[in-house]
Coordinates of C-alpha atoms and ligand atoms in Angstrom, one line a residue:
X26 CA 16.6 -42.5 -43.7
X27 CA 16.4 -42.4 -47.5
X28 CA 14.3 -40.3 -49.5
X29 CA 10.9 -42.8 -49.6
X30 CA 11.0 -43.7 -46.0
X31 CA 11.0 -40.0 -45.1
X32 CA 7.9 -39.4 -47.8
X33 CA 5.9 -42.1 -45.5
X34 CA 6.4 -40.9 -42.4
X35 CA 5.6 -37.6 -43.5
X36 CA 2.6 -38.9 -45.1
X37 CA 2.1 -40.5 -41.7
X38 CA 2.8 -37.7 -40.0
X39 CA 1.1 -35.0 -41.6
X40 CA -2.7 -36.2 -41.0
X41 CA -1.8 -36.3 -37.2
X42 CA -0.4 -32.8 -37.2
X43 CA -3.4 -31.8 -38.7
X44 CA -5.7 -33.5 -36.2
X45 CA -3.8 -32.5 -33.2
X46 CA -4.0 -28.5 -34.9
X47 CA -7.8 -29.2 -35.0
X48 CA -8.2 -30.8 -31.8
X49 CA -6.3 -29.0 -29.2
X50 CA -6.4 -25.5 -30.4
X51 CA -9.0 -23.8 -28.5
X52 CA -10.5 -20.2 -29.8
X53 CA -8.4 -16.8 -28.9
X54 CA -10.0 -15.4 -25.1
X55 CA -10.7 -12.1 -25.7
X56 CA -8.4 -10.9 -24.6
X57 CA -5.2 -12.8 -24.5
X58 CA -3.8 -10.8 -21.9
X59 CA -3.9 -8.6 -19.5
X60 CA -0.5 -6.4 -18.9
X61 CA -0.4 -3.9 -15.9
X62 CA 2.6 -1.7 -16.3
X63 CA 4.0 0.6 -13.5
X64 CA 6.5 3.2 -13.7
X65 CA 8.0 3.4 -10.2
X66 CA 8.2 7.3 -9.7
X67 CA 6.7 9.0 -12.9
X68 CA 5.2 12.7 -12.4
X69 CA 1.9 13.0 -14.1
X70 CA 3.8 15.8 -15.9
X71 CA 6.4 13.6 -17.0
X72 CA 3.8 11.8 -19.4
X73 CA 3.9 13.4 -22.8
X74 CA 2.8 12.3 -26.1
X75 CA 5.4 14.0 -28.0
X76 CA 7.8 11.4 -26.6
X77 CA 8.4 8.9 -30.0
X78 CA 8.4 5.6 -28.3
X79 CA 6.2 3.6 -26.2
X80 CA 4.6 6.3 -23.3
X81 CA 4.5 8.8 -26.0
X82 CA 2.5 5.9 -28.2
X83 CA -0.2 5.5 -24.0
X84 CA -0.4 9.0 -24.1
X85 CA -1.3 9.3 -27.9
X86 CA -3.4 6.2 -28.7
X87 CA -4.7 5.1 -25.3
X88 CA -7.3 6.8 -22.7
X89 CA -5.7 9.4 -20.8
X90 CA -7.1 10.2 -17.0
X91 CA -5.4 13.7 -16.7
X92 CA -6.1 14.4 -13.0
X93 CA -5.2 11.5 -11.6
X94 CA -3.8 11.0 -8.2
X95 CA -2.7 8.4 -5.3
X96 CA -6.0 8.3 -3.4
X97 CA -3.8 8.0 0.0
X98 CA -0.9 10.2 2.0
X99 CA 1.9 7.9 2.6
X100 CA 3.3 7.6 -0.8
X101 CA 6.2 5.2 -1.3
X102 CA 6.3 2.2 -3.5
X103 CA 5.2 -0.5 -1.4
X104 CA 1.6 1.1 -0.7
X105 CA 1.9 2.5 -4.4
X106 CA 2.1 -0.9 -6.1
X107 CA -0.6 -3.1 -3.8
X108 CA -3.4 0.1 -4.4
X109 CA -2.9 -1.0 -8.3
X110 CA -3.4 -4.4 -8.3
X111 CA -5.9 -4.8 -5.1
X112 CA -8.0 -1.5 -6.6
X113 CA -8.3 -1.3 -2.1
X114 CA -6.3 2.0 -0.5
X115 CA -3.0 0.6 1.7
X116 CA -4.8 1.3 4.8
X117 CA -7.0 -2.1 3.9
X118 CA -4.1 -3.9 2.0
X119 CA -2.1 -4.3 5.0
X120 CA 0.7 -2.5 3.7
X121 CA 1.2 1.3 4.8
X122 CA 5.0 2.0 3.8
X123 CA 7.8 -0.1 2.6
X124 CA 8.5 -0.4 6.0
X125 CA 6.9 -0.3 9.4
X126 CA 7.7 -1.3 12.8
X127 CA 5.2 -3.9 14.2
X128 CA 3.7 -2.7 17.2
X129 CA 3.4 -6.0 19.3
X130 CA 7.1 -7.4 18.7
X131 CA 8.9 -3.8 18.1
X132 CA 10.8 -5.0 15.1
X133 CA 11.4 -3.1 12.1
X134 CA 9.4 -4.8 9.0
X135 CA 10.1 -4.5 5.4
X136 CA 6.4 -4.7 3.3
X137 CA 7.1 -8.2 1.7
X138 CA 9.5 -9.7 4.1
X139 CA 8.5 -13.0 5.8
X140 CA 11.1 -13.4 8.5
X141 CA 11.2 -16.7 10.2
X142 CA 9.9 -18.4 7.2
X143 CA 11.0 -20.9 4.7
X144 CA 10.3 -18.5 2.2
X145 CA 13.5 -17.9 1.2
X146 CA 15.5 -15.8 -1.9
X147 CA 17.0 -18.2 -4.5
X148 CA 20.9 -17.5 -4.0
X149 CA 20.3 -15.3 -0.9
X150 CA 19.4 -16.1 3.1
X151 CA 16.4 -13.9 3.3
X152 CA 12.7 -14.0 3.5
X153 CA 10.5 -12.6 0.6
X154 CA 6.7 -13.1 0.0
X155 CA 3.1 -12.0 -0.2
X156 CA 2.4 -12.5 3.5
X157 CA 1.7 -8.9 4.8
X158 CA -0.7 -8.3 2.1
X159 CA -4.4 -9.2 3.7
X160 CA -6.5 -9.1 0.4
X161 CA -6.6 -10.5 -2.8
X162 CA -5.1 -9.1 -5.9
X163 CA -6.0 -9.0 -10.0
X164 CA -3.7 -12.1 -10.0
X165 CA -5.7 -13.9 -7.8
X166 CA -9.5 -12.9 -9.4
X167 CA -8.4 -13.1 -12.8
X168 CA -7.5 -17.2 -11.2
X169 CA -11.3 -17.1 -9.8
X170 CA -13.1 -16.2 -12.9
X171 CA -10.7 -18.6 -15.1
X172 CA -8.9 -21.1 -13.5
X173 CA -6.6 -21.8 -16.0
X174 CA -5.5 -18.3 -16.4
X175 CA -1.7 -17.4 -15.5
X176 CA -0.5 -15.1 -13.3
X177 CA 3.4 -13.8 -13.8
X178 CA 4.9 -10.4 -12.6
X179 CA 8.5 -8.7 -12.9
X180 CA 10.4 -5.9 -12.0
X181 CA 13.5 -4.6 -10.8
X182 CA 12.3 -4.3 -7.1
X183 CA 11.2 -6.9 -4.9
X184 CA 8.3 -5.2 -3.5
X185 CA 7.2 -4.1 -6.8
X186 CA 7.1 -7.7 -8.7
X187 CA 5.5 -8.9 -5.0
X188 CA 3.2 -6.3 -5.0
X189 CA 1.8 -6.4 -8.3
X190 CA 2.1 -10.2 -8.8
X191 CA 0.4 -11.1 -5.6
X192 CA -0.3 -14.3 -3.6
X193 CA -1.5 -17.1 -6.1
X194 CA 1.0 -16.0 -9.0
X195 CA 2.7 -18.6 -11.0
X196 CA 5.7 -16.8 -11.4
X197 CA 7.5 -13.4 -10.1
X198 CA 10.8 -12.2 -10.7
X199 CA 12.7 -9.1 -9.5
X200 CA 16.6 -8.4 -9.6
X201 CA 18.8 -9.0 -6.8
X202 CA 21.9 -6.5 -6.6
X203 CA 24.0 -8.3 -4.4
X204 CA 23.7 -11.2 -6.6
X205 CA 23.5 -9.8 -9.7
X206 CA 20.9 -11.9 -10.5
X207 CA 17.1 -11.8 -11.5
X208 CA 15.4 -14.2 -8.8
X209 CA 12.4 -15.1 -6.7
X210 CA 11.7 -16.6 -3.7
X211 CA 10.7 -20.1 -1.9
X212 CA 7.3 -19.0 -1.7
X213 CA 6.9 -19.2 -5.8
X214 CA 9.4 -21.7 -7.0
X215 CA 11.8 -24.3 -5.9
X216 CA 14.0 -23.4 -8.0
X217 CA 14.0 -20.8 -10.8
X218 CA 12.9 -21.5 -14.7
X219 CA 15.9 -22.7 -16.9
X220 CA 15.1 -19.8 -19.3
X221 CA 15.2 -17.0 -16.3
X222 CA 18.6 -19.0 -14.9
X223 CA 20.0 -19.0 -18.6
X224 CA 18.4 -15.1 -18.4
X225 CA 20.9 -14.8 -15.8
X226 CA 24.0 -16.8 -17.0
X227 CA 26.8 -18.3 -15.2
X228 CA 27.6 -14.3 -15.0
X229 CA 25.1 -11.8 -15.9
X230 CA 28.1 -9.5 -17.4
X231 CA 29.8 -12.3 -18.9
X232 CA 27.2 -14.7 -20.6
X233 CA 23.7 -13.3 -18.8
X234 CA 21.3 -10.1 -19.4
X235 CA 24.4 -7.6 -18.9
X236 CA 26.5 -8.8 -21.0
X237 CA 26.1 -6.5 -23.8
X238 CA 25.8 -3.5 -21.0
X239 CA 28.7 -0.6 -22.2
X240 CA 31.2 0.0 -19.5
X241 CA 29.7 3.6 -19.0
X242 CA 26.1 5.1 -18.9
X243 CA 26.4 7.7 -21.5
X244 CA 24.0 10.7 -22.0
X245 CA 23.4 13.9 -23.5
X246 CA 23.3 17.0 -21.5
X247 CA 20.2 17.8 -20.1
X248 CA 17.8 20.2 -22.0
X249 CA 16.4 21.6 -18.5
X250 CA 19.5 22.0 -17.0
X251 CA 23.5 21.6 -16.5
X252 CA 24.3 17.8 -15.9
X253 CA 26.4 18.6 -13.1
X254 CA 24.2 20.3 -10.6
X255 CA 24.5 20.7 -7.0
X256 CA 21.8 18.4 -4.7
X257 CA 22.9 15.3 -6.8
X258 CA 24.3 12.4 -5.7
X259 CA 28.2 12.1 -6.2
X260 CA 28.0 7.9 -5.6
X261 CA 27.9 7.0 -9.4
X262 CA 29.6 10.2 -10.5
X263 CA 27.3 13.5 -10.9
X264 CA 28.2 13.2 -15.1
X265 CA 27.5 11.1 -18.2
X266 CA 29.9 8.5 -18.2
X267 CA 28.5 7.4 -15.1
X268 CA 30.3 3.9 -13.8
X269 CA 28.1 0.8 -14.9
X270 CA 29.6 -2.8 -15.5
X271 CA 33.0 -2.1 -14.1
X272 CA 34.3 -2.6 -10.5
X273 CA 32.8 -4.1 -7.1
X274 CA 30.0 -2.3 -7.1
X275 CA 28.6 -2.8 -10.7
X276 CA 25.3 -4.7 -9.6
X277 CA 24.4 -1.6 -7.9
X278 CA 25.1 0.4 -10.6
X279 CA 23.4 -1.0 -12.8
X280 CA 20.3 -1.3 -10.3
X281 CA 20.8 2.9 -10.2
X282 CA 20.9 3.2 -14.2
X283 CA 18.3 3.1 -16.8
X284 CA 19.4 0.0 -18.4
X285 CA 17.9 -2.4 -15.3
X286 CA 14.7 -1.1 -17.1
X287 CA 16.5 -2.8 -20.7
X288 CA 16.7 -6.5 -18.6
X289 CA 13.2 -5.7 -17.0
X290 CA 11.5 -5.8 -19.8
X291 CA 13.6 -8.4 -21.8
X292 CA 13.0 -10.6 -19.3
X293 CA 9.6 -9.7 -18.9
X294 CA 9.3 -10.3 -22.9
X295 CA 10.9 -13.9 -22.3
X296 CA 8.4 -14.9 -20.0
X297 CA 5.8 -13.7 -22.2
X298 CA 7.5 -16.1 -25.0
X299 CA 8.4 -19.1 -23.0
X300 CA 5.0 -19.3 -20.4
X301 CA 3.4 -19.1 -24.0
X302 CA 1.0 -16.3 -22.1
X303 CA -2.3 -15.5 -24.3
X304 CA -1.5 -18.8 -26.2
X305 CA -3.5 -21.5 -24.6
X306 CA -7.0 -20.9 -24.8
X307 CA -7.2 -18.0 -21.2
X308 CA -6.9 -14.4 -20.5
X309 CA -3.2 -14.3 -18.6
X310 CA -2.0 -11.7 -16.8
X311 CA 1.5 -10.3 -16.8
X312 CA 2.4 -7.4 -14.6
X313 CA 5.7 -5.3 -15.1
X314 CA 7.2 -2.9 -12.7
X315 CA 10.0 -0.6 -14.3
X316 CA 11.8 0.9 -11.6
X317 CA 14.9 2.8 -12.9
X318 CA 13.1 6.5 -13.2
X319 CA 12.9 5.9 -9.5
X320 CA 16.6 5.1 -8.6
X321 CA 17.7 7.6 -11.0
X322 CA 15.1 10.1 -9.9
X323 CA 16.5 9.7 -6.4
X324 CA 19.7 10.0 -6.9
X325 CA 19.4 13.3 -9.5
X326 CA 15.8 14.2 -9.0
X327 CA 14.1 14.7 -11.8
X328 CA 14.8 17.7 -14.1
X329 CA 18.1 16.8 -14.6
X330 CA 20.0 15.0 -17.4
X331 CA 20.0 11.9 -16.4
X332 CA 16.3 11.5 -15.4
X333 CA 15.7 13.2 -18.8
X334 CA 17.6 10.2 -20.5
X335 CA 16.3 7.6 -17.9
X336 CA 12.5 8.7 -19.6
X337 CA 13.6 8.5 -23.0
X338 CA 15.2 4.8 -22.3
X339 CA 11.9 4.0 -21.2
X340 CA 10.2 5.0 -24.0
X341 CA 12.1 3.5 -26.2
X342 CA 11.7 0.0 -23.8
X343 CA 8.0 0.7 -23.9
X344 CA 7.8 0.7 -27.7
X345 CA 9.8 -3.2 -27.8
X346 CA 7.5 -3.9 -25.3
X347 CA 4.6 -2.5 -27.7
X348 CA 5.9 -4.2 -30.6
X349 CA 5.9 -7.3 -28.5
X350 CA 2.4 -7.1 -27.7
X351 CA 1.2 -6.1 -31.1
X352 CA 2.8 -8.6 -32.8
X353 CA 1.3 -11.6 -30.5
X354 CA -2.1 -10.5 -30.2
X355 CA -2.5 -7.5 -32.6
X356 CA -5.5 -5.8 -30.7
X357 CA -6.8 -8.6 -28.7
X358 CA -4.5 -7.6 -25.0
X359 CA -5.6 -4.5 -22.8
X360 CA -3.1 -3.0 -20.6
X361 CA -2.4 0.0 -18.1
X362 CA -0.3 1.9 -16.9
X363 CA 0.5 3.7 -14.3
X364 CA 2.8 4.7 -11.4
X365 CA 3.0 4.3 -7.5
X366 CA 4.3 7.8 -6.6
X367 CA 5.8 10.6 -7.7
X368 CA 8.7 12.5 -6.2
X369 CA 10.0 16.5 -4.8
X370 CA 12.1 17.9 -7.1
X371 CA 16.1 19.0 -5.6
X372 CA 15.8 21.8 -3.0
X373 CA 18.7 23.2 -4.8
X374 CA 17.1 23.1 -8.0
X375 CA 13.5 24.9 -6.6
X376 CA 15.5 26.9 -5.1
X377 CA 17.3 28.3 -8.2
X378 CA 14.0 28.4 -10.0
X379 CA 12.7 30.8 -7.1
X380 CA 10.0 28.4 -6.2
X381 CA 11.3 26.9 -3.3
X382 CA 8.5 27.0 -0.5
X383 CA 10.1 25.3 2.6
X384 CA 10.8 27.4 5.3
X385 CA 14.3 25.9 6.5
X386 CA 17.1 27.6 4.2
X387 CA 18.2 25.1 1.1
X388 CA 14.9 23.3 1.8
X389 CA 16.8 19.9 3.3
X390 CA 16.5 18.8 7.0
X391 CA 19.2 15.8 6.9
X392 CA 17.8 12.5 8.9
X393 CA 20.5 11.5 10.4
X394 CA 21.0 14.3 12.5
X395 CA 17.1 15.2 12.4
X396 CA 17.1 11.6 14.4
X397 CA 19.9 12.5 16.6
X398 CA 18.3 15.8 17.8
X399 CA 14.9 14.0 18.9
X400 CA 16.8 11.3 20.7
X401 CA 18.9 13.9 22.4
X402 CA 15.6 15.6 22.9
X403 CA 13.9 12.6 24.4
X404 CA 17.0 11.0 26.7
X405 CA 17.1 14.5 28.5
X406 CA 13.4 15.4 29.0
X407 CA 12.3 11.8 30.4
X408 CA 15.4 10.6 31.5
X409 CA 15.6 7.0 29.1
X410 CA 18.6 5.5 29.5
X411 CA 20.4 6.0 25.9
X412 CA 21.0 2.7 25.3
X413 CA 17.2 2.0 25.4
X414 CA 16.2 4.5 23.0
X415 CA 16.3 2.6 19.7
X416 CA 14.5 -0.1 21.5
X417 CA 11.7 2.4 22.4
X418 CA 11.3 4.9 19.6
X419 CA 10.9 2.6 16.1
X420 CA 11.2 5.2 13.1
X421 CA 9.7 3.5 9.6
X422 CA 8.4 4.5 6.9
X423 CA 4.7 4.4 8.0
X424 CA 5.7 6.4 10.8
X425 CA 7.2 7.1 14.7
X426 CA 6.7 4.6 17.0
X427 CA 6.4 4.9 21.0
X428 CA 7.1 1.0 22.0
X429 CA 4.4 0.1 25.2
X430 CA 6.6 -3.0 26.3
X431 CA 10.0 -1.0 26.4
X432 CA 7.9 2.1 27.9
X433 CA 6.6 -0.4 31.1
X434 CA 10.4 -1.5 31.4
X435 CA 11.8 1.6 32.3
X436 CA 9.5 2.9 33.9
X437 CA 8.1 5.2 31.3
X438 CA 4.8 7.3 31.1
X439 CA 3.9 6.3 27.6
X440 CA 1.5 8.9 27.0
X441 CA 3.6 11.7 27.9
X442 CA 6.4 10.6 25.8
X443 CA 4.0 10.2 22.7
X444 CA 2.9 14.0 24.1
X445 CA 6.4 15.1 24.6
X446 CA 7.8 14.0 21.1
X447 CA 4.9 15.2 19.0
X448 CA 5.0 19.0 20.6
X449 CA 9.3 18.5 20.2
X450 CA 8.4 17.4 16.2
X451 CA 6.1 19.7 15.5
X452 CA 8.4 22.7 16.9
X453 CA 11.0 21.9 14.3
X454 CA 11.3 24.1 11.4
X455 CA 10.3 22.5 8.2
X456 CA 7.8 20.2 9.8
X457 CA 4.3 20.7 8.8
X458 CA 2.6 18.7 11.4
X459 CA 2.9 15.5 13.3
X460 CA -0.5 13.2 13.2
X461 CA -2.0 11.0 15.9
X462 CA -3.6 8.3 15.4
X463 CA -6.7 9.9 17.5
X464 CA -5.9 13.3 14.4
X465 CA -6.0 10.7 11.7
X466 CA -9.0 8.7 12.5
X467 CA -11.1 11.9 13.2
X468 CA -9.5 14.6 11.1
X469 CA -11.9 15.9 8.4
X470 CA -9.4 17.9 6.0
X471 CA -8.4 16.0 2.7
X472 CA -5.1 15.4 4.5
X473 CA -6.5 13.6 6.9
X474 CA -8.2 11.4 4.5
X475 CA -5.6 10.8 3.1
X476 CA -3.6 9.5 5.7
X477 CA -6.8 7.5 7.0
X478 CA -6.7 5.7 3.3
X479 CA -3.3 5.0 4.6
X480 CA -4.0 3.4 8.2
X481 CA -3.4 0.1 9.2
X482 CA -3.9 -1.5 12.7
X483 CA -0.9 -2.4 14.4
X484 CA 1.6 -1.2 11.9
X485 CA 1.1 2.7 10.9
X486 CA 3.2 4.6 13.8
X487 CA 1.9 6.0 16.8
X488 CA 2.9 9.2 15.0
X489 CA 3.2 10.5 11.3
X490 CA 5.4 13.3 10.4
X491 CA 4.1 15.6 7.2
X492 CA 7.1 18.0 6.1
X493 CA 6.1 21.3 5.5
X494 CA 5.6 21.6 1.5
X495 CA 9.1 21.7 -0.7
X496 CA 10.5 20.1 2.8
X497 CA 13.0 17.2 2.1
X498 CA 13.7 15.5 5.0
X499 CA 16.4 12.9 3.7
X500 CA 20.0 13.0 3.3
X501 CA 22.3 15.6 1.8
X502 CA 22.4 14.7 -1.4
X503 CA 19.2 13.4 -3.7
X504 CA 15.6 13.1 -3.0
X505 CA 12.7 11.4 -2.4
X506 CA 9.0 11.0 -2.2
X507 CA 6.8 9.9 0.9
X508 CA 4.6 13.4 1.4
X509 CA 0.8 13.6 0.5
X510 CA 1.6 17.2 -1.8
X511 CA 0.5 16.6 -5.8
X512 CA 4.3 16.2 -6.7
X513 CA 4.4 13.1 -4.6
X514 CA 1.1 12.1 -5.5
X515 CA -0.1 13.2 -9.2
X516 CA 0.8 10.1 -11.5
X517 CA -0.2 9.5 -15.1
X518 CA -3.0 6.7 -15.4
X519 CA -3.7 5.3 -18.9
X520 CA -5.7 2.2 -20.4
X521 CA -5.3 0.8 -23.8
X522 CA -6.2 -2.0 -26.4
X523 CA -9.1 -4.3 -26.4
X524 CA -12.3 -2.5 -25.0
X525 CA -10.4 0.8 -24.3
X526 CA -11.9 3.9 -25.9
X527 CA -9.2 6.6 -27.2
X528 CA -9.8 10.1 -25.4
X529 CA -9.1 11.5 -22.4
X530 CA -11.0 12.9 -19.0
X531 CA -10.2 15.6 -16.7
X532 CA -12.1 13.9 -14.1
X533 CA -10.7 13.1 -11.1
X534 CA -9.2 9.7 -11.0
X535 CA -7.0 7.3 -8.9
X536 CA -4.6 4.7 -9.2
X537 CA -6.8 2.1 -7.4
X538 CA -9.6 2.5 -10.0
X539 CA -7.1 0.3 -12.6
X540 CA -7.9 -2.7 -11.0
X541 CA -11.4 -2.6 -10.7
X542 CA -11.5 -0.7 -14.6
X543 CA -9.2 -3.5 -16.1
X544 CA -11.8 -6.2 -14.5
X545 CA -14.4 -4.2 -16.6
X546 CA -12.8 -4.2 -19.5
X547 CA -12.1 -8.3 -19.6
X548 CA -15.7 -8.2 -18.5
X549 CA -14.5 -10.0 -14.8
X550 CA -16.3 -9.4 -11.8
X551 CA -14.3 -8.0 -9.2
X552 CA -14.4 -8.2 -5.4
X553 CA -17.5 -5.6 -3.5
X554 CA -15.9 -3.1 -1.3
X555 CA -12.9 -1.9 -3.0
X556 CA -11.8 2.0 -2.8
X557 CA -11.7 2.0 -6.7
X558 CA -13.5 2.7 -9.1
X559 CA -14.5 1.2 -12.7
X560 CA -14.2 4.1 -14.7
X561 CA -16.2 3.7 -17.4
X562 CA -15.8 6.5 -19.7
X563 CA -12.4 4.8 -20.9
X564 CA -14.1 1.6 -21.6
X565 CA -15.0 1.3 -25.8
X566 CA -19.2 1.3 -26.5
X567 CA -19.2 3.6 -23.1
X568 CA -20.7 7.0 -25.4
X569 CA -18.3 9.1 -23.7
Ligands
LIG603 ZN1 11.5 5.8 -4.6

């Protein structure tokens, strides 16, 4: 093309530039976007605004609910997640644990499992989607109120990214450890975006989001304690220098380290970039799920050196994400954050610190052979043939369950088995109490509130063990979470940017009122009868 051809054609071209800049560009929604952030397993204590990066920024800048809590007992992440973006308690959701044994076909369930669907994982032979949950989500009024709005959601979990993203969302991602791969399922896309498969790479440690992964995690010693402490888990070494992008099991390890938090939010930054979200003329909404202080958290619980590192990582993430955010829509996004449980600290470590409450000595009643006792219990007392006993006592997450089905084959009284097994549980050392449904439904103490908020029809077991407090009932190394006490339930709960006021309340406040509270803030009207609340006093122009 020489030099005066390319002058006309740019002459040409430059008037239609100009017209298509004028004609298609429609004004900035206020706001652009709307981000919910969860932390999976962040103590309320764990939120401080000395930190320099991006939580320390929330805790500093944003509004700050200091009493906040889960509003319900069964605290895992499945139940933890849904309450955020449904702004309804899990007992309405449909979801009561991660996992639950369905009462009419006796099978164990996982919370967004789909089994005998076509809703297949991309690159894997099993079922993921939306199906179990039996209300609508932000994702899906934010598509109400503005049809052209986007939904898109990502995380390291599954059931997070599911959870959060919800049943009309246009895209949601979560990582895969078997495949090493970020994916989704049939139920979303056909086939994954080029820029999440080129995310990925031919392999994620070669040419993908690992590749620039060291071959170690590295970290300092804690400042809370010695990094080698007894209670934690020996799998990815008890030390810094933990294994990472080397050897068979390096997608798990990686799952188990903070730097799944690093692709988590890159990723979540591409989609931000290549959906063009805030950019075409509606409020989107872009949900992200870190989940790496919870599989560090339960591998080392969380005083010790590597959750202490873990938190920092995420600060730092945060702030990119921050940056991100600022530098798209300077003010004009609103986000919150906040987290779907939180967890016991090690036995070992409470029990060093002289503040170990549990009654049973070390403070850990290992499931396995916790399990094994009541079957040997129950096999004796009413006689079940052994190799039936799996088939009629389901143990989930949302609780124990007595099958009716299996009962009538064998010749079972139901009802005093369900007697029999609760009077067994309840004898064990360590063990609070065991609820009936009959307890739960009628119980007026907070706990029983709490597990009511929890209930659901058909799929919360026949009966719900609560460990005594400081009680671990898990395996012999790590912890967990699951328990109504506050340091299962207690999370932070902050809202910032457009419309959010800076302050803080002591009031008390609950993870389901971010929902209903972001729908304020983007002035949306948001489904009657939900169990949270808007909660005005963090909302800008509010006087308070
Ligand atoms: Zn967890």
């Amino acid at each position: 093309m020489s030099l005066f051809s390319r002058f006309i054609s740019v002459l040409i071209i430059f008037p239609v530039l100009l017209l298509t800049a004028c004609s298609t560009q429609s004004p900035s929604p206020e706001p652009q976007l709307v981000v919910m952030v969860s932390i999976d397993q962040l103590r309320a204590d764990r939120l401080d605004p000395e930190l320099p990066g991006g939580l320390g920024r929330l805790a500093r800048e944003g509004f700050v609910f200091t009493n906040a809590t889960l509003d319900h007992g069964l605290t895992n992440t499945c139940p933890g997640h849904v309450v955020m973006s449904s702004g309804r308690n899990p007992g309405k959701t449909g979801i009561p644990g991660n996992s639950y044994i369905d009462h009419v076909t006796g099978r164990e369930r996982y919370c967004v499992d789909e089994p005998g669907s076509d809703n297949v994982v991309i690159g894997s032979d099993h079922t993921r989607s939306p199906a179990a949950i039996t209300v609508s989500t932000f994702g899906d009024w934010l598509k109400d109120y503005s049809a052209d709005s986007r939904v898109f959601s990502v995380s390291a979990k599954d059931r997070a990214a599911i959870t959060l993203g919800g049943k009309e969302a246009d895209g949601v991602y979560w990582y895969h450890s078997g495949t090493e791969r970020f994916t989704t399922s049939a139920y979303y896309a056909e086939e994954l975006p080029a820029y999440v498969a080129a995310f990925n790479g031919a392999d994620a440690f070669e040419d993908g989001f690992a590749s620039g992964f060291p071959e170690t995690w590295e970290h300092p010693e804690g400042s809370l304690r010695v990094d080698d402490y007894v209670g934690e888990v020996t799998m990815n070494l008890r030390v810094s220098g933990h294994p990472l992008t080397r050897g068979e099991q390096r997608g798990n390890q990686i799952y188990f380290s903070p730097f799944i938090d690093d692709a988590t939010g890159e990723l979540a930054r591409l989609v931000l970039a290549e959906e063009e979200l805030g950019m075409r003329g509606s409020t989107d909404f872009l949900a992200v799920s870190y989940s790496a202080t919870d599989t560090v958290g339960h591998l080392y619980g969380p005083f010790s050196a590597e959750s202490e590192d873990a938190l920092e990582r995420l600060d730092r993430e945060l702030g990119l994400m921050l940056d991100a955010l600022d530098a798209r829509f300077g003010d004009n996004y609103v986000l919150a954050l906040s987290a779907d449980h939180g967890v016991q600290a090690l036995p070992e470590w409470l029990r060093d610190q002289d503040d170990l409450q549990c009654p049973v000595p070390g403070g850990r009643i290992e499931m396995n052979a916790f399990g094994k006792t009541v079957f040997g219990y129950l096999i004796q007392r009413f006689q079940i043939p052994p190799d039936r006993i799996t088939d009629l006592i389901g143990m989930a997450a949302a609780g124990v369950t007595v099958n009716a089905a299996v009962a009538e084959e064998i010749g079972l009284d139901r009802a005093a088995v369900l007697v029999g097994l609760e009077a067994f549980l309840e004898a064990q050392p360590g063990i609070e109490t065991v609820w009936t449904e009959a307890e739960i439904r009628q119980g007026e103490s907070e706990t029983a509130r709490l597990y009511r908020n929890s209930w659901v029809d058909g799929k919360s077991g026949h009966l719900i063990v609560q460990s005594a407090e400081d009680c671990l009932i898990w395996r012999p190394e790590g912890t967990t979470h699951g328990s109504p006490y506050l340091y299962d339930r207690a999370v932070p709960l902050v809202f910032y940017g457009r419309n959010i006021g800076k302050g803080q309340s002591d009031a008390e406040a609950h993870s389901i009122d971010m929902a209903p509270t972001l729908g304020a803030a983007i002035g949306m009207p948001v489904p009657d009868g939900l169990d949270g609340a808007v909660r005005s006093e963090a909302l800008r122009g509010s006087g308070q």
